[in-house]
GROMACS .gro file of C-alpha atoms in nm:
model
  323
    1UNK     CA    1  -7.285  12.833   6.858
    2UNK     CA    2  -7.551  12.568   6.921
    3UNK     CA    3  -7.583  12.421   7.267
    4UNK     CA    4  -7.601  12.043   7.305
    5UNK     CA    5  -7.977  12.045   7.367
    6UNK     CA    6  -8.033  12.238   7.043
    7UNK     CA    7  -7.872  11.975   6.821
    8UNK     CA    8  -8.175  11.737   6.830
    9UNK     CA    9  -8.379  12.010   6.657
   10UNK     CA   10  -8.118  12.123   6.405
   11UNK     CA   11  -8.216  11.994   6.057
   12UNK     CA   12  -7.858  11.981   5.927
   13UNK     CA   13  -7.735  11.788   6.230
   14UNK     CA   14  -8.027  11.544   6.210
   15UNK     CA   15  -7.980  11.461   5.843
   16UNK     CA   16  -7.602  11.432   5.875
   17UNK     CA   17  -7.625  11.209   6.183
   18UNK     CA   18  -7.881  10.976   6.026
   19UNK     CA   19  -7.684  10.963   5.702
   20UNK     CA   20  -7.373  10.849   5.889
   21UNK     CA   21  -7.551  10.592   6.105
   22UNK     CA   22  -7.810  10.453   5.864
   23UNK     CA   23  -7.706  10.565   5.518
   24UNK     CA   24  -8.026  10.770   5.474
   25UNK     CA   25  -8.098  11.136   5.540
   26UNK     CA   26  -8.403  11.067   5.754
   27UNK     CA   27  -8.573  11.313   5.984
   28UNK     CA   28  -8.637  11.242   6.353
   29UNK     CA   29  -8.958  11.175   6.542
   30UNK     CA   30  -8.901  11.217   6.914
   31UNK     CA   31  -9.115  11.011   7.152
   32UNK     CA   32  -9.156  10.989   7.529
   33UNK     CA   33  -9.012  10.642   7.578
   34UNK     CA   34  -8.867  10.351   7.380
   35UNK     CA   35  -9.176  10.144   7.467
   36UNK     CA   36  -9.378  10.378   7.241
   37UNK     CA   37  -9.164  10.305   6.932
   38UNK     CA   38  -9.381  10.031   6.781
   39UNK     CA   39  -9.697  10.240   6.830
   40UNK     CA   40  -9.578  10.549   6.647
   41UNK     CA   41  -9.415  10.337   6.377
   42UNK     CA   42  -9.764  10.206   6.296
   43UNK     CA   43  -9.881  10.555   6.203
   44UNK     CA   44  -9.580  10.745   6.073
   45UNK     CA   45  -9.458  10.471   5.837
   46UNK     CA   46  -9.798  10.433   5.675
   47UNK     CA   47  -9.824  10.800   5.575
   48UNK     CA   48  -9.455  10.889   5.551
   49UNK     CA   49  -9.263  10.565   5.488
   50UNK     CA   50  -8.884  10.577   5.528
   51UNK     CA   51  -8.893  10.945   5.618
   52UNK     CA   52  -8.848  10.936   5.994
   53UNK     CA   53  -8.633  10.763   6.252
   54UNK     CA   54  -8.818  10.705   6.579
   55UNK     CA   55  -8.602  10.842   6.860
   56UNK     CA   56  -8.685  10.806   7.232
   57UNK     CA   57  -8.603  11.129   7.416
   58UNK     CA   58  -8.286  11.111   7.624
   59UNK     CA   59  -8.478  11.162   7.948
   60UNK     CA   60  -8.788  10.945   7.966
   61UNK     CA   61  -9.129  11.098   8.012
   62UNK     CA   62  -9.359  11.353   7.856
   63UNK     CA   63  -9.261  11.616   8.114
   64UNK     CA   64  -8.908  11.618   7.972
   65UNK     CA   65  -9.025  11.658   7.612
   66UNK     CA   66  -9.292  11.920   7.682
   67UNK     CA   67  -9.051  12.217   7.718
   68UNK     CA   68  -8.932  12.148   7.363
   69UNK     CA   69  -9.273  12.148   7.190
   70UNK     CA   70  -9.209  12.492   7.040
   71UNK     CA   71  -8.884  12.369   6.885
   72UNK     CA   72  -9.052  12.090   6.688
   73UNK     CA   73  -9.037  12.120   6.311
   74UNK     CA   74  -9.083  11.908   6.000
   75UNK     CA   75  -8.735  11.761   6.040
   76UNK     CA   76  -8.782  11.703   6.413
   77UNK     CA   77  -9.136  11.602   6.505
   78UNK     CA   78  -9.253  11.526   6.858
   79UNK     CA   79  -9.516  11.261   6.939
   80UNK     CA   80  -9.674  11.220   7.283
   81UNK     CA   81  -9.979  11.091   7.466
   82UNK     CA   82 -10.256  11.350   7.477
   83UNK     CA   83 -10.349  11.283   7.841
   84UNK     CA   84 -10.581  11.570   7.939
   85UNK     CA   85 -10.380  11.833   7.747
   86UNK     CA   86 -10.593  11.795   7.435
   87UNK     CA   87 -10.912  11.852   7.635
   88UNK     CA   88 -10.764  12.141   7.835
   89UNK     CA   89 -10.617  12.399   7.593
   90UNK     CA   90 -10.613  12.665   7.868
   91UNK     CA   91 -10.377  12.473   8.093
   92UNK     CA   92 -10.000  12.427   8.068
   93UNK     CA   93  -9.895  12.318   7.721
   94UNK     CA   94 -10.253  12.243   7.615
   95UNK     CA   95 -10.266  12.512   7.348
   96UNK     CA   96  -9.967  12.352   7.170
   97UNK     CA   97 -10.187  12.057   7.083
   98UNK     CA   98 -10.391  12.290   6.860
   99UNK     CA   99 -10.140  12.546   6.735
  100UNK     CA  100  -9.836  12.328   6.671
  101UNK     CA  101  -9.855  12.124   6.348
  102UNK     CA  102  -9.534  11.940   6.438
  103UNK     CA  103  -9.662  11.805   6.769
  104UNK     CA  104  -9.828  11.470   6.705
  105UNK     CA  105 -10.044  11.321   6.977
  106UNK     CA  106 -10.281  11.034   7.038
  107UNK     CA  107 -10.613  11.231   7.026
  108UNK     CA  108 -10.721  10.990   7.302
  109UNK     CA  109 -10.578  10.974   7.652
  110UNK     CA  110 -10.277  10.757   7.563
  111UNK     CA  111 -10.166  10.483   7.327
  112UNK     CA  112 -10.364  10.215   7.515
  113UNK     CA  113 -10.677  10.425   7.461
  114UNK     CA  114 -10.606  10.439   7.088
  115UNK     CA  115 -10.585  10.060   7.066
  116UNK     CA  116 -10.901   9.981   7.265
  117UNK     CA  117 -11.216  10.005   7.056
  118UNK     CA  118 -11.541   9.844   7.168
  119UNK     CA  119 -11.650   9.695   6.835
  120UNK     CA  120 -11.317   9.522   6.790
  121UNK     CA  121 -11.330   9.394   7.148
  122UNK     CA  122 -11.671   9.236   7.095
  123UNK     CA  123 -11.534   9.027   6.808
  124UNK     CA  124 -11.242   8.911   7.021
  125UNK     CA  125 -11.449   8.819   7.327
  126UNK     CA  126 -11.711   8.636   7.119
  127UNK     CA  127 -11.438   8.390   7.015
  128UNK     CA  128 -11.347   8.291   7.372
  129UNK     CA  129 -11.525   7.956   7.408
  130UNK     CA  130 -11.486   7.579   7.398
  131UNK     CA  131 -11.814   7.385   7.422
  132UNK     CA  132 -11.996   7.638   7.640
  133UNK     CA  133 -12.104   7.964   7.483
  134UNK     CA  134 -12.151   8.289   7.675
  135UNK     CA  135 -12.367   8.598   7.653
  136UNK     CA  136 -12.097   8.859   7.717
  137UNK     CA  137 -12.191   9.181   7.542
  138UNK     CA  138 -11.886   9.400   7.595
  139UNK     CA  139 -12.034   9.659   7.358
  140UNK     CA  140 -12.330   9.732   7.586
  141UNK     CA  141 -12.107   9.726   7.895
  142UNK     CA  142 -11.861   9.978   7.749
  143UNK     CA  143 -12.145  10.200   7.626
  144UNK     CA  144 -12.284  10.222   7.979
  145UNK     CA  145 -11.934  10.267   8.120
  146UNK     CA  146 -11.859  10.537   7.862
  147UNK     CA  147 -12.179  10.727   7.944
  148UNK     CA  148 -12.065  10.748   8.306
  149UNK     CA  149 -11.717  10.856   8.198
  150UNK     CA  150 -11.864  11.135   7.986
  151UNK     CA  151 -12.064  11.273   8.278
  152UNK     CA  152 -11.752  11.270   8.493
  153UNK     CA  153 -11.541  11.436   8.224
  154UNK     CA  154 -11.793  11.719   8.186
  155UNK     CA  155 -11.732  11.828   8.541
  156UNK     CA  156 -11.362  11.736   8.562
  157UNK     CA  157 -11.256  11.915   8.241
  158UNK     CA  158 -11.454  12.230   8.322
  159UNK     CA  159 -11.308  12.254   8.671
  160UNK     CA  160 -10.958  12.198   8.536
  161UNK     CA  161 -10.967  12.391   8.207
  162UNK     CA  162 -11.190  12.686   8.300
  163UNK     CA  163 -11.180  12.712   8.679
  164UNK     CA  164 -10.816  12.598   8.686
  165UNK     CA  165 -10.873  12.381   8.989
  166UNK     CA  166 -10.576  12.170   9.091
  167UNK     CA  167 -10.756  11.837   9.065
  168UNK     CA  168 -10.594  11.505   9.148
  169UNK     CA  169 -10.582  11.302   8.826
  170UNK     CA  170 -10.508  10.970   8.992
  171UNK     CA  171 -10.806  11.001   9.223
  172UNK     CA  172 -11.030  11.087   8.928
  173UNK     CA  173 -10.918  10.777   8.739
  174UNK     CA  174 -10.970  10.575   9.055
  175UNK     CA  175 -11.343  10.650   9.025
  176UNK     CA  176 -11.347  10.401   8.736
  177UNK     CA  177 -11.169  10.126   8.927
  178UNK     CA  178 -11.403   9.826   8.943
  179UNK     CA  179 -11.157   9.540   8.888
  180UNK     CA  180 -11.185   9.450   9.257
  181UNK     CA  181 -11.542   9.336   9.189
  182UNK     CA  182 -11.691   9.020   9.044
  183UNK     CA  183 -11.780   9.140   8.694
  184UNK     CA  184 -11.854   8.806   8.528
  185UNK     CA  185 -12.139   8.602   8.676
  186UNK     CA  186 -12.343   8.301   8.558
  187UNK     CA  187 -12.711   8.343   8.468
  188UNK     CA  188 -13.002   8.104   8.512
  189UNK     CA  189 -12.916   7.934   8.184
  190UNK     CA  190 -12.566   7.859   8.319
  191UNK     CA  191 -12.403   8.106   8.081
  192UNK     CA  192 -12.146   8.371   8.177
  193UNK     CA  193 -12.273   8.728   8.155
  194UNK     CA  194 -12.154   9.071   8.270
  195UNK     CA  195 -12.303   9.199   8.594
  196UNK     CA  196 -12.389   9.555   8.490
  197UNK     CA  197 -12.457   9.656   8.851
  198UNK     CA  198 -12.080   9.683   8.910
  199UNK     CA  199 -12.101  10.017   8.730
  200UNK     CA  200 -12.322  10.163   9.003
  201UNK     CA  201 -12.018  10.229   9.222
  202UNK     CA  202 -11.879  10.483   8.972
  203UNK     CA  203 -12.156  10.735   9.039
  204UNK     CA  204 -12.103  10.698   9.413
  205UNK     CA  205 -11.730  10.761   9.371
  206UNK     CA  206 -11.805  11.073   9.165
  207UNK     CA  207 -12.007  11.210   9.454
  208UNK     CA  208 -11.710  11.175   9.684
  209UNK     CA  209 -11.455  11.301   9.434
  210UNK     CA  210 -11.649  11.614   9.336
  211UNK     CA  211 -11.764  11.690   9.689
  212UNK     CA  212 -11.732  12.064   9.739
  213UNK     CA  213 -11.746  12.143   9.366
  214UNK     CA  214 -12.062  12.252   9.187
  215UNK     CA  215 -12.136  12.353   8.829
  216UNK     CA  216 -12.425  12.575   8.728
  217UNK     CA  217 -12.651  12.461   8.445
  218UNK     CA  218 -12.482  12.708   8.208
  219UNK     CA  219 -12.136  12.586   8.310
  220UNK     CA  220 -12.239  12.225   8.260
  221UNK     CA  221 -12.388  12.309   7.921
  222UNK     CA  222 -12.070  12.492   7.819
  223UNK     CA  223 -11.851  12.203   7.934
  224UNK     CA  224 -12.063  11.952   7.744
  225UNK     CA  225 -12.044  12.165   7.429
  226UNK     CA  226 -11.664  12.191   7.465
  227UNK     CA  227 -11.623  11.814   7.476
  228UNK     CA  228 -11.867  11.754   7.190
  229UNK     CA  229 -11.680  12.008   6.978
  230UNK     CA  230 -11.362  11.806   7.031
  231UNK     CA  231 -11.543  11.488   6.928
  232UNK     CA  232 -11.582  11.350   7.279
  233UNK     CA  233 -11.927  11.204   7.346
  234UNK     CA  234 -12.110  10.939   7.545
  235UNK     CA  235 -12.010  10.663   7.304
  236UNK     CA  236 -11.636  10.725   7.297
  237UNK     CA  237 -11.559  10.899   7.629
  238UNK     CA  238 -11.405  10.574   7.760
  239UNK     CA  239 -11.105  10.647   7.536
  240UNK     CA  240 -11.038  10.978   7.712
  241UNK     CA  241 -10.949  10.843   8.055
  242UNK     CA  242 -10.629  10.667   8.154
  243UNK     CA  243 -10.585  10.387   7.903
  244UNK     CA  244 -10.382  10.184   8.152
  245UNK     CA  245 -10.688  10.167   8.378
  246UNK     CA  246 -10.912  10.086   8.082
  247UNK     CA  247 -10.677   9.812   7.964
  248UNK     CA  248 -10.665   9.673   8.317
  249UNK     CA  249 -11.046   9.656   8.320
  250UNK     CA  250 -11.065   9.476   7.983
  251UNK     CA  251 -10.794   9.227   8.084
  252UNK     CA  252 -10.977   9.162   8.410
  253UNK     CA  253 -11.303   9.092   8.228
  254UNK     CA  254 -11.130   8.850   7.990
  255UNK     CA  255 -10.952   8.673   8.277
  256UNK     CA  256 -11.275   8.639   8.476
  257UNK     CA  257 -11.457   8.508   8.169
  258UNK     CA  258 -11.187   8.253   8.098
  259UNK     CA  259 -11.182   8.134   8.459
  260UNK     CA  260 -11.563   8.104   8.467
  261UNK     CA  261 -11.574   7.911   8.139
  262UNK     CA  262 -11.297   7.681   8.262
  263UNK     CA  263 -11.494   7.606   8.579
  264UNK     CA  264 -11.813   7.530   8.384
  265UNK     CA  265 -11.625   7.313   8.135
  266UNK     CA  266 -11.460   7.120   8.417
  267UNK     CA  267 -11.800   7.044   8.569
  268UNK     CA  268 -11.910   6.888   8.239
  269UNK     CA  269 -11.584   6.696   8.202
  270UNK     CA  270 -11.615   6.540   8.548
  271UNK     CA  271 -11.972   6.440   8.467
  272UNK     CA  272 -11.919   6.299   8.119
  273UNK     CA  273 -11.563   6.160   8.119
  274UNK     CA  274 -11.370   5.908   8.324
  275UNK     CA  275 -11.012   5.815   8.408
  276UNK     CA  276 -10.734   5.959   8.194
  277UNK     CA  277 -10.991   6.118   7.965
  278UNK     CA  278 -11.058   6.378   8.234
  279UNK     CA  279 -10.698   6.504   8.236
  280UNK     CA  280 -10.680   6.498   7.858
  281UNK     CA  281 -11.000   6.696   7.823
  282UNK     CA  282 -10.898   6.939   8.097
  283UNK     CA  283 -10.568   7.005   7.917
  284UNK     CA  284 -10.754   7.065   7.593
  285UNK     CA  285 -10.984   7.318   7.759
  286UNK     CA  286 -10.691   7.499   7.919
  287UNK     CA  287 -10.506   7.513   7.587
  288UNK     CA  288 -10.799   7.637   7.378
  289UNK     CA  289 -10.924   7.898   7.624
  290UNK     CA  290 -10.568   8.011   7.692
  291UNK     CA  291 -10.502   8.067   7.322
  292UNK     CA  292 -10.830   8.249   7.264
  293UNK     CA  293 -10.788   8.486   7.559
  294UNK     CA  294 -10.454   8.653   7.481
  295UNK     CA  295 -10.606   9.000   7.507
  296UNK     CA  296 -10.280   9.188   7.572
  297UNK     CA  297 -10.130   9.053   7.250
  298UNK     CA  298 -10.451   9.122   7.061
  299UNK     CA  299 -10.462   9.486   7.169
  300UNK     CA  300 -10.104   9.544   7.062
  301UNK     CA  301 -10.180   9.392   6.723
  302UNK     CA  302 -10.495   9.599   6.673
  303UNK     CA  303 -10.455   9.709   6.314
  304UNK     CA  304 -10.479  10.069   6.203
  305UNK     CA  305 -10.843  10.110   6.111
  306UNK     CA  306 -10.958  10.369   5.859
  307UNK     CA  307 -11.303  10.371   6.023
  308UNK     CA  308 -11.166  10.435   6.373
  309UNK     CA  309 -11.231  10.801   6.456
  310UNK     CA  310 -10.919  10.832   6.672
  311UNK     CA  311 -10.698  10.679   6.403
  312UNK     CA  312 -10.848  10.917   6.149
  313UNK     CA  313 -10.746  11.220   6.355
  314UNK     CA  314 -10.389  11.097   6.405
  315UNK     CA  315 -10.355  11.033   6.033
  316UNK     CA  316 -10.505  11.367   5.941
  317UNK     CA  317 -10.237  11.547   6.138
  318UNK     CA  318  -9.960  11.337   5.985
  319UNK     CA  319 -10.101  11.377   5.633
  320UNK     CA  320 -10.105  11.756   5.683
  321UNK     CA  321  -9.724  11.742   5.701
  322UNK     CA  322  -9.697  11.634   5.339
  323UNK     CA  323  -9.593  11.909   5.093
   0.00000   0.00000   0.00000
């Protein structure tokens, strides 16, 4: 007799249940949390339309789904954030991310990481303006940021995956915390730019975090080769750290840019307008910049992109499920 916990992975039960409740014999795709539903719908419905019902696991969180990875099957897929599991096949359930065809994952740290892509961001940020233009090059900033991330990952992943050190993940991600700094400044031409020197603090934080740990040249070379083999490099490493922190950074940059532009616009308004025209113009600036800076909404609506390397990997795994 099947136990209650076995029913979610029983093909006959799944098809019968979905037939009764929806009229269709759909399969199930189990996810960590209901907040992930829209994300996985983007991918599964494009490759396998009307085949799967997205089902949040009864107990929220990846840790509650992980013990059931081995039970996943075509009729009962599991989809989770990769976190560091994809980069650390020697630790915990990491090997499942390679050996289990029915375990879908983000191939980046988490769903936020999948939806943040530097080229797309540059297009968005370029459109944030009223009368004053800016010289914000988010592409260059993220490239420099990503290079630092890659160097940190080389050491972190080797220590965790090979040496099996019990590293603190939160403290590692904290090395990339720079939202407490003034990132957007104004140059001599009175245009907002990114102060690239804010990135200098990351290297200093690495020194503190990795204090007491050393890698030989051969270990460093091996760790670098491991990441490169998985498709992680200096250009895209930013997508392999906590996407919540990355999203927080991008939102902070957009908010600082909007505030700076608003201040500069207000200076012009006070100089060139009078009376009620000042309030009218100020309201117009607030409205336009507010509409153009809805970064959170933009990220959620980031379309599936066939040229996006992370999207390609997710689709490849889903496409492999087709008969």
